[in-house]
Every structure is written in structure tokens, then in C-alpha cells.
Amino acid sequence: MYRNARIPARRLISNVRAAIDLASIMVGVLVIAIVGGVISTSLFAVVPWAQDEAAKQSLGAVMDAESAERGAGDDHAFKSTDQLGQYLHDPTGVAVDANEDGSCYVAASRSATTETFYVTSTNPKPVKYEYGVTDTSSCVPFSDVLAQLPAVAVSMPGSGQYLKEIVGTANDYAVAPNLGAIERGLVTDPGFNNTRAAHPEITAPWTDVAPTVKPASNTQFSIGFDDGQAQPSGSDVNFGKRVGVVTFDKVYVGAVQVYGGQKVLCTLPEEINTAKAFLDAVGADLTCPTSTSGQAIVSMWAWGNSVAPTADARGNGYGEMTPENIAKFASARRLTSVNVSVPWAASNAGPIRDWVHNTVEALHNRGIKAYALGGENTWVDSPILAATWAESALASGDFDGIQFDIEPWVLGYDASVYAPKLATLFDATRAEIGGSVPVNSDLPWWLAVTDAGGQSAMDVILPHIDSAAVVVFIDHADGAGGIIQIAAPAVAKMAASGKPWTVGVETENPVTVNIGPEFTFYEEGAKALNTEAKKVKTAFKNIAGFKGVTVEHMRSWAQLRP
């Protein structure tokens, strides 16, 4: 697909210049037309077209550079932006990210129109980026590529002194107005004065301050608030007059209302490009979501590690399970937490401790919580082992809590025996690590309908944990035998407990784990997983404690077909 011969740097530089010259020529045509007294509306459309074409041609230069570098290098590997600089005339306008072994890459280029285009090592035709896309191939998280591109300039009314920017995660619509607030304005827009008469309630002037505003990453957005009275804070009514949301390449409008005692950001349905469009949308009748979660899948189990077995007997040698890869994978899917498997005695100095520490740190750096995941079925007979493991896990990384996965029923115990044993294990762990650290557990749905001596096994266990992942390994949400129906008894008990919970689903190859294909999304693929997860969220979103869907597990999820 790509040429393997080394391409002279001069030729590659010319490719980029040609793209820039194309845009310059088209702008020149427009200027000449205006000077000549003939202004055609079609000409105005030519300039954005030329700018977009320039961005696409920049990607062509990147592909040539990758071909040259791969053919000339000893490792025959694709490279990232910083390693292609010798071939590119102006690498600041593009972003390239290759995977660890250099076998593939993703490149993006942002046009002056703010449109973004991308190519991959397997798809050389430029594709227009649509916001919300987080995975363009199985190569690298697209969010990492977008993060390297220049910011998009946006416009919004308000005083630079009192306009507040608030950063929150993209999958959490409930952003308190005082969360990380900084006073900052946005770029001026002359079009604002043309619409002031139609909106006399707006008194704050346009202020030309920072030329661009850009969220910290593709999993975040910036929210600009102005109360219309040039005051640091105003009434709820005024506060809802103007709200702008800046993502990597789009601007949206919304409104703020009081919801559950907290000001929350409501639905953001409309893209805003001009001051007039923003002001026209100010009076839109928007409805706050009944759930503050912005997506269905919120967490995952991450079993295994990248430590080589030759370096440590507890190592699994899974190349895709490096700390950075785990964090990138979770961030690209906008997860809020990850259950990270932790081997026994992880706090002992060595590669396992380093891996655990670095994984937790990488997740926290992206605003994602990390829970120490582990469990041996025999621990129910020796709770001190569970407590010892948990203490060591917390010493190896700054975890946000413990997530147990223990299945004592496989030992042949009756529910009246294993349920109290699990309760004792959880209590022993809490006593060892301290009451402030959450102790959570995976609980299969059928514990809610299994008698444990006058009450269900789930009733016995729930008072001793802080939250649960209700495991319902089924490959469809609706209908008889679907996730929603099967989970109902457990959901009722979780709601009554008042504790947070998620619904766990499976993606593993059924042959690998010796289960029927109806218990996993392996055959259905990623699209079906997302579709069914959304159905689960819709069914349970108004039930107390529901947080979303947890996926089992990272490696199998990553291998699902689209």
C-alpha cells in the first residue's frame, strides 16, 4: 500500500507546501474577485473547501514521511510526530501516533475551518472526524492523537473577569459550578453586537482575552458560565442564561438547572458556530437528564499484567497490559473506573510492584479511579489471607478501594455456609485496611434468589460491602432471559440497600472459558455490546444506586469485532 523507498525530504516538504499554496491561491482568487467588484457567494465557499483540502494534503505528506522513515529505518517501524519532523515542513499542523512496536499509526490534521481529518496505516483515504469517535482502528486511542492538535478558537459572550471555565469528565453531565473554577474569558466575536438588540437581558461585553480554549484531553470538556449581570455568581435563573461547552473541536450550548440539589448541565443538542446561533439557542427549552451518567459502560475488569514471567513468576507477559495501554484504553472509552488485578504480595519490591504503582498512577492521571482486583476461592476458609492481600495491594498502589472476585460456591459449600463466610472475609479485610477504604465485590445475580437459611445469600452479604458489580453474563438486554429480566431480583435488592452498583457483562471467547456463546458478547461484537449496554442503562437509570455497566474484561473487549 505504501512505498518502501526512501523519499527525499525536499519532495515531502513540497507536498505540504503545495497544500498550503492551494489554500493561498484560492484566497487570492477571492480577493481578486472582491477588488473587481464581483462578489459571488460560491467563491466564499471555495475558501473553506481549500482549507479542508490543505489539511487532507498534509495527511498525504505524513503518509509519504511514514513510508520514507519505515523504509530507511533499521526497525522498519512507523513513527510518531516528533520522529517525522525531518520530513515535514510544518509538523505543528498534524499529529501522528504509532503503537509501541511501530506496526501501525493514526494521523490527524486540523483545517483552518476547524474540521479535523484523519488517516490510518491501513486506510490512506482522509476521513472527516465526527466528535465522539474514540477508536478509529485497533492501533492507538484516537484521543491521544487529537490531544496533539492545535486548539479550536471559540466565541461566547461574557466578561473576561467573571466568565468561569469549569472542567469535568465528558461522561459526567453533573458538573458542580464550583468544581475547579477559574475566571477566564474567551475570544471576541463581532457578530455579538448585531444580535444584542434581540437579547436586551445580556449586558456583559465581549472581551478579547485568551485566543483559544481547549480541554485537557478528549475525555474532558470546558464549560463557560456567565450570569448575564457581570457578577461572579448569580441566581439560578440568571445562571442558566448562558452556558457554552467546548470540546476538542466543537462548541455546544446548554442550560443549567437545579437538579437533585446541585446545579447540573442539561442536554447539549446544538452545535454553535456564531454568536447569533448561541444567543438564539439561549432560550431553548432543554430537559435535564434523569441520570447524570453520560454513557452506559463506565468500568471494566482488567485481569493480567505485562510483566514478563521470566522477570517475576507472577507476571503474565500480556504486551497489551502495560500501565499506559490500560490507561489509554480506559480513557478512550471514557470509563470512570478500572478494576486492576493485583497479584499476591504485590508490595514486595520488584517489577510487579512497579507495574501496579504505574498502572494506578496512569489511570489517576486521566481522572480514572482504580480498584485493586483479586480473590482466591479458598480465602473464605482463611479470611486473614484476604486481609493480607488487600493490605499489600494498597501498599503497592494508591488504589481507591478493593474489588473482590471470590466464588466459594465452586468448592461445594451450601449458600448457608458460604454467604456468612464471605461476610466474615469482608469484615476481616475492612478491619485490616481501615474503614475509610471501600470494600466492594462481584456478586452473580442468582445470589438474590438463592436461599441461605431464611434469607437470600445476597441479603447476607450486602451489609458487609460498600458496592457491587452484579454479574449477569448474557448477550442481550431485552426479552425473556435477557439481562434486564434476569438481573431484576438482584437489582431490587441493590436498590433497597442504598449502595452503588453496576451490571457486569462478558466479552470473553466462550471456548476459552468453556461457556455457551449466549453468555458473552464475543460473537456479537463491540457494536452489539454498546447497543445492549445502552438498553440496560435505559432500563435501570432511575433505580437507586445504578452507575452503569462493567465489562469483563479488557483484553477480550479489545479483541471484539466492530
mmCIF file of N, CA and C in Angstrom, residues 171-177 263-265 291-294:
data_model
loop_
_atom_site.group_PDB
_atom_site.id
_atom_site.type_symbol
_atom_site.label_atom_id
_atom_site.label_comp_id
_atom_site.label_asym_id
_atom_site.label_seq_id
_atom_site.Cartn_x
_atom_site.Cartn_y
_atom_site.Cartn_z
ATOM 1 N N ASN A 171 -18.129 12.110 30.417
ATOM 2 C CA ASN A 171 -19.234 11.177 30.652
ATOM 3 C C ASN A 171 -19.956 11.490 31.946
ATOM 4 N N ASP A 172 -19.797 12.703 32.445
ATOM 5 C CA ASP A 172 -20.492 13.088 33.666
ATOM 6 C C ASP A 172 -21.165 14.430 33.427
ATOM 7 N N TYR A 173 -22.478 14.428 33.220
ATOM 8 C CA TYR A 173 -23.191 15.662 32.941
ATOM 9 C C TYR A 173 -23.418 16.487 34.206
ATOM 10 N N ALA A 174 -23.177 15.920 35.372
ATOM 11 C CA ALA A 174 -23.382 16.655 36.618
ATOM 12 C C ALA A 174 -22.071 17.299 37.036
ATOM 13 N N VAL A 175 -21.883 18.532 36.666
ATOM 14 C CA VAL A 175 -20.659 19.251 36.995
ATOM 15 C C VAL A 175 -21.024 20.425 37.891
ATOM 16 N N ALA A 176 -20.615 20.371 39.140
ATOM 17 C CA ALA A 176 -20.932 21.441 40.076
ATOM 18 C C ALA A 176 -20.253 22.730 39.630
ATOM 19 N N PRO A 177 -20.943 23.873 39.731
ATOM 20 C CA PRO A 177 -20.380 25.136 39.253
ATOM 21 C C PRO A 177 -19.083 25.538 39.951
ATOM 22 N N LYS A 263 -26.525 22.214 40.862
ATOM 23 C CA LYS A 263 -26.634 22.754 39.511
ATOM 24 C C LYS A 263 -25.994 21.755 38.556
ATOM 25 N N VAL A 264 -26.706 21.373 37.528
ATOM 26 C CA VAL A 264 -26.164 20.403 36.592
ATOM 27 C C VAL A 264 -26.314 20.904 35.168
ATOM 28 N N LEU A 265 -25.446 20.415 34.318
ATOM 29 C CA LEU A 265 -25.503 20.747 32.904
ATOM 30 C C LEU A 265 -26.542 19.871 32.219
ATOM 31 N N SER A 291 -30.506 10.715 34.602
ATOM 32 C CA SER A 291 -29.296 10.126 35.153
ATOM 33 C C SER A 291 -28.147 11.043 34.808
ATOM 34 N N THR A 292 -27.209 11.238 35.731
ATOM 35 C CA THR A 292 -26.098 12.133 35.468
ATOM 36 C C THR A 292 -24.979 11.454 34.706
ATOM 37 N N SER A 293 -25.105 10.186 34.438
ATOM 38 C CA SER A 293 -24.077 9.482 33.684
ATOM 39 C C SER A 293 -24.277 9.715 32.198
ATOM 40 N N GLY A 294 -23.199 10.024 31.490
ATOM 41 C CA GLY A 294 -23.321 10.321 30.080
ATOM 42 C C GLY A 294 -23.221 9.111 29.169
#
